[in-house]
Amino acid sequence: MWTSDKIRSTFLEYFADKGHSVVESSSLVPVNDPTLLFSNAGMNQFKDVFLGIDRRSYSRATTAQKCVRAGGKHNDLDTVGRTARHHTFFEMLGNFSFGDYFKADAIRYAWEFLTEVAGLPQDRLWVTIYRDDDEAYTLWQELTDVNPRRILRLDESDNFWSMGDTGPCGPCSEIHYDRGEQYACGSNCALGVCDCDRWLEVWNLVFMQYNRDETGLLTPLPHPSIDTGMGLERLASLLQGVDSNFDTDLFTPLLAQIEKLSGQKYDRGENGFPFRVIADHSRACTFLIADGVLPANDGRGYVLRRILRRALRFGRLLGINKAFLYQNVDVVCSIMGRSYPELLEKSDFVKEVIKMEEERFLVTLNEGLKKIEDILEQAREQGRNEIEGEEAFMLYDTYGFPLDLTEDMAEENGFTVDKDGFSSMMEEQRHRARQAGKGENAFARDIQIAELLTHTPPTYFSGYEKLRDKASLLAIIKDGELCDQVADDELLVVAASTPFYAESGGQVADSGIITGKSGKMQVVDVQKVASWFIHRGLLEGSLQTGEELQLEVNQQQRTATARNHTATHLLHRALRQVLGEHAQQKGSLVEPSRLRFDFSHLASLDEDELEAIENMVNQAIWTMYPVDTTVTGINQAREMGAIALFGEKYGDQVRVVQVGDFSQELCGGTHVGNTGQIGLFKIISEGSIGSGLRRIEAFTGKYALDYLNQADAELKAIANTLKASPDDIHHKVESLTRNLKDKEKEIESLRSRLSQASSADLLQKVVQVNGARVLIAKVEGVDANTLRQNAEMLKDKLGSSVVMLASVIEDKVLLVCFVSKDLTGKGLHAGKIVGAAAKAAGGGGGGRPDMAQAGAKDSGKIDQAMAAARQIIEKSFS
């Protein structure tokens, strides 16, 4: 009996016997790969190996890889349960070659495993190849028993694989299983024409043999590689003789569990759709949480939350109106735990996370279901069959309904959803979140906090006038709930007034200490939500609402931040003066240790412009302009000529910050009282951050002085090394550079003379083969560039010729071959010559018919490499 465990182990053992290292599945959360939401293919963990960034102790590997396709480019979420073969979580069986074997062995291994080891009938197997891959077409016929009429050529969209827009890529070959005419989708059903359940893609063999550059040009890789993938679930359905992946032993225990929980019988037809969704999603949730993903409102956590809530929704369709999904974890562990022991180790934690998320969602689900029924009823009365984007967003924002859940319910009632309208409102929310400057884990969403503080008086900000204040404690928030008293915990605090500046306008929040009668809290962040200032920190001792607090801002940090904030105003004015009025602020970051200023400008700033800007700012500092603030109406401020800052939202009353007669801007930040307090301004970098956007980073005050002192110390150290005074360094370096260039010319001249002498010696080794001149020789003491130049020069001298030179460079063999154009037309191919030679020395490579190069690891086999080249040349002439 082919159990799933047996299939997995048999696959891995087969390739282990073929010299492959069995490599453990990587986590579903990709390591150091921001391009992927989840691991979605077996090759993910080997990506850097294929790119040549990473090297392993093995050149062949085999894995059973955990995969999730439920977000980003690869997303099968909406297809799950509707077909017999799609899943959010699945296992991919694969074998890989990193510059070792290539197409022939990949094809041979796949055919042998499927037909001889697994015992699939040959007359049911079909093969697709890339339309121009004649090599694969020939190999399939020579190495296997597949009927040539069952080898189909398909286009790039079906049978050409790429890692990305650029980088390694190549043709692929897929093996399909014909499940029979009874599964056909119609009279025109055919492989390559339709995507129905008759034609089951079993295995994909990727022949990674090219590198694609930015222009789309394909060049052969020096070490072609193999990447294959076969779905365990699909293979199990074939070997266990069932019609669907959901009828295999990977799912039947889960379906039985759902029958038990719902009290209903599973139907393999359309009525069984909810069962299949829940079974699939149970596996995905279990594996994702075990790998460290937790439910959240964005990123991987949001995908997990969508999957989990979708399963709950289908549970309700089966009459399950309570938390139940966590009970499926033990079933998943019983099926998969032998192969993935981490499931058993973390099962209790996984169940706890799922149960908490279920219970949280169920609180709002009932109300949300009633609300969506009201929306549908109202739509019917209005004669429309679409849920508007605003309605879908309200269901998401208020009741936690993911868009796909709303779409599911709309579809069941013959409705559609305005997805574009929903997306527009989502983007507006994201924009508001960005403008508020909140970190993703710093606070609960504004709306949740605002609801909690509905009956709490607003906070008065006293930080413009003082850094220390006394105020009553109005509210304590812990774990998203209001508390009257808290001890020794991380919490959010709201006071009647505060001197703490809340993060906004690019300026970071103040830090400091809040002290109560029996506790002290170190404030690490402050955010403003509506009219409340929310202080976040870690409490030592206890706090109780109603008690009086002492709130004290870190004065040193506030002063350093104020220096940088006022400096951004001076910088903004200087940029507009030097570059033009178009140089407008587009963003900023003001911290105690530095400032960052983004502005609109089309070109990089040259040294003269940077010097002029820096001098203008410092002159404004040393002029000691007074810094005054005025609160006035927005219209009056505009009449005064005050500049509005990028990204800020202004009310009727605004705060104008005026720096003497130098600068005037609308700003709610904190500033020095006089520009002289900034002390010094020093630009440390300038560069592009996008089309038409530039960024300047700078230091002020002590940090600027420290930067200059460090630069001075480095300058003196360089002067000491050069045995010159700091004033003489420039002339000393110019002199050394001239001397170096002279020496390089001398070396190049000597190298050229040696190369010519060496070439004259090499000409004596030329042999005649069928009227053509053939030179195969070893060259000592040259670099790669010289070796190529010599080979090309010799080819030009010899006329109708084949020239292959070999050399050992840094303990590795380098082979270069040139073939004159008249001989390439007679079947001689430089790429095949160096490929054969490199293979003899444990390497690989190739190239064009007229020029190619290759490398090999074993320098002790350079003579064998040359002999192999000679043999293939002679064979080509015969």
Tab-separated table of N, CA and C in Angstrom, residues 564 567 571 593-596 607 610-611 613-615 617-618 621-622 678-686 696-709 711:
chain	number	residue	atom	x	y	z
A	564	ASN	N	18.152	69.387	15.270
A	564	ASN	CA	18.007	68.817	13.937
A	564	ASN	C	16.736	69.293	13.242
A	567	ALA	N	17.259	72.737	12.009
A	567	ALA	CA	18.214	72.653	10.898
A	567	ALA	C	17.534	72.232	9.602
A	571	LEU	N	17.839	74.080	6.106
A	571	LEU	CA	18.245	73.331	4.913
A	571	LEU	C	17.235	73.507	3.789
A	593	SER	N	20.197	62.045	16.816
A	593	SER	CA	21.557	61.881	16.304
A	593	SER	C	21.749	62.352	14.868
A	594	ARG	N	20.692	62.572	14.115
A	594	ARG	CA	20.853	62.938	12.711
A	594	ARG	C	19.541	63.497	12.158
A	595	LEU	N	19.636	64.043	10.946
A	595	LEU	CA	18.440	64.444	10.221
A	595	LEU	C	18.524	63.889	8.806
A	596	ARG	N	17.350	63.641	8.237
A	596	ARG	CA	17.249	63.159	6.861
A	596	ARG	C	16.199	64.012	6.171
A	607	GLU	N	29.678	69.149	-6.031
A	607	GLU	CA	30.382	69.585	-4.819
A	607	GLU	C	30.172	71.067	-4.544
A	610	LEU	N	26.641	71.506	-3.015
A	610	LEU	CA	26.600	71.024	-1.633
A	610	LEU	C	27.334	71.974	-0.698
A	611	GLU	N	28.457	72.480	-1.168
A	611	GLU	CA	29.227	73.417	-0.345
A	611	GLU	C	28.449	74.708	-0.121
A	613	ILE	N	25.173	75.089	-0.144
A	613	ILE	CA	24.036	74.803	0.748
A	613	ILE	C	24.519	74.700	2.194
A	614	GLU	N	25.591	73.942	2.391
A	614	GLU	CA	26.133	73.764	3.739
A	614	GLU	C	26.577	75.101	4.327
A	615	ASN	N	27.243	75.928	3.537
A	615	ASN	CA	27.708	77.245	4.016
A	615	ASN	C	26.536	78.143	4.370
A	617	VAL	N	23.509	77.248	5.382
A	617	VAL	CA	22.903	76.809	6.633
A	617	VAL	C	23.761	77.224	7.823
A	618	ASN	N	25.067	77.012	7.732
A	618	ASN	CA	25.943	77.375	8.840
A	618	ASN	C	25.959	78.885	9.068
A	621	ILE	N	23.035	79.667	11.078
A	621	ILE	CA	23.246	79.244	12.472
A	621	ILE	C	24.061	80.295	13.212
A	622	TRP	N	25.162	80.741	12.577
A	622	TRP	CA	26.070	81.661	13.262
A	622	TRP	C	25.520	83.093	13.321
A	678	ILE	N	22.164	75.465	17.520
A	678	ILE	CA	22.457	74.312	16.662
A	678	ILE	C	23.956	74.073	16.612
A	679	GLY	N	24.742	75.153	16.641
A	679	GLY	CA	26.192	75.037	16.710
A	679	GLY	C	26.853	74.833	15.364
A	680	LEU	N	26.570	73.676	14.725
A	680	LEU	CA	27.274	73.317	13.493
A	680	LEU	C	26.395	72.392	12.657
A	681	PHE	N	26.493	72.517	11.338
A	681	PHE	CA	25.723	71.678	10.413
A	681	PHE	C	26.686	71.061	9.412
A	682	LYS	N	26.611	69.727	9.245
A	682	LYS	CA	27.513	69.049	8.319
A	682	LYS	C	26.757	68.006	7.498
A	683	ILE	N	26.744	68.150	6.162
A	683	ILE	CA	26.133	67.162	5.273
A	683	ILE	C	27.039	65.943	5.181
A	684	ILE	N	26.482	64.762	5.351
A	684	ILE	CA	27.293	63.536	5.273
A	684	ILE	C	26.963	62.698	4.044
A	685	SER	N	25.812	62.930	3.416
A	685	SER	CA	25.496	62.185	2.193
A	685	SER	C	24.407	62.888	1.411
A	686	GLU	N	24.414	62.644	0.091
A	686	GLU	CA	23.368	63.139	-0.808
A	686	GLU	C	23.206	62.117	-1.908
A	696	ILE	N	19.154	64.148	1.465
A	696	ILE	CA	20.352	64.617	2.174
A	696	ILE	C	20.284	64.135	3.610
A	697	GLU	N	21.400	63.634	4.105
A	697	GLU	CA	21.519	63.290	5.517
A	697	GLU	C	22.603	64.174	6.121
A	698	ALA	N	22.375	64.592	7.364
A	698	ALA	CA	23.310	65.542	7.972
A	698	ALA	C	23.349	65.378	9.484
A	699	PHE	N	24.425	65.894	10.070
A	699	PHE	CA	24.602	65.945	11.524
A	699	PHE	C	24.602	67.404	11.965
A	700	THR	N	24.217	67.613	13.228
A	700	THR	CA	24.330	68.948	13.821
A	700	THR	C	24.974	68.819	15.199
A	701	GLY	N	25.389	70.004	15.741
A	701	GLY	CA	25.883	70.064	17.104
A	701	GLY	C	27.011	69.106	17.402
A	702	LYS	N	26.928	68.398	18.527
A	702	LYS	CA	27.973	67.473	18.976
A	702	LYS	C	28.225	66.375	17.953
A	703	TYR	N	27.151	65.879	17.310
A	703	TYR	CA	27.313	64.786	16.347
A	703	TYR	C	28.100	65.262	15.124
A	704	ALA	N	27.903	66.516	14.705
A	704	ALA	CA	28.677	67.071	13.596
A	704	ALA	C	30.134	67.224	13.992
A	705	LEU	N	30.371	67.688	15.222
A	705	LEU	CA	31.745	67.842	15.705
A	705	LEU	C	32.438	66.487	15.801
A	706	ASP	N	31.752	65.486	16.323
A	706	ASP	CA	32.330	64.141	16.408
A	706	ASP	C	32.691	63.609	15.019
A	707	TYR	N	31.820	63.882	14.048
A	707	TYR	CA	32.067	63.417	12.673
A	707	TYR	C	33.325	64.074	12.101
A	708	LEU	N	33.473	65.388	12.311
A	708	LEU	CA	34.637	66.101	11.804
A	708	LEU	C	35.906	65.676	12.529
A	709	ASN	N	35.805	65.445	13.837
A	709	ASN	CA	36.976	64.981	14.590
A	709	ASN	C	37.447	63.614	14.100
A	711	ALA	N	36.963	62.386	11.079
A	711	ALA	CA	37.549	62.584	9.748
A	711	ALA	C	38.952	63.147	9.857
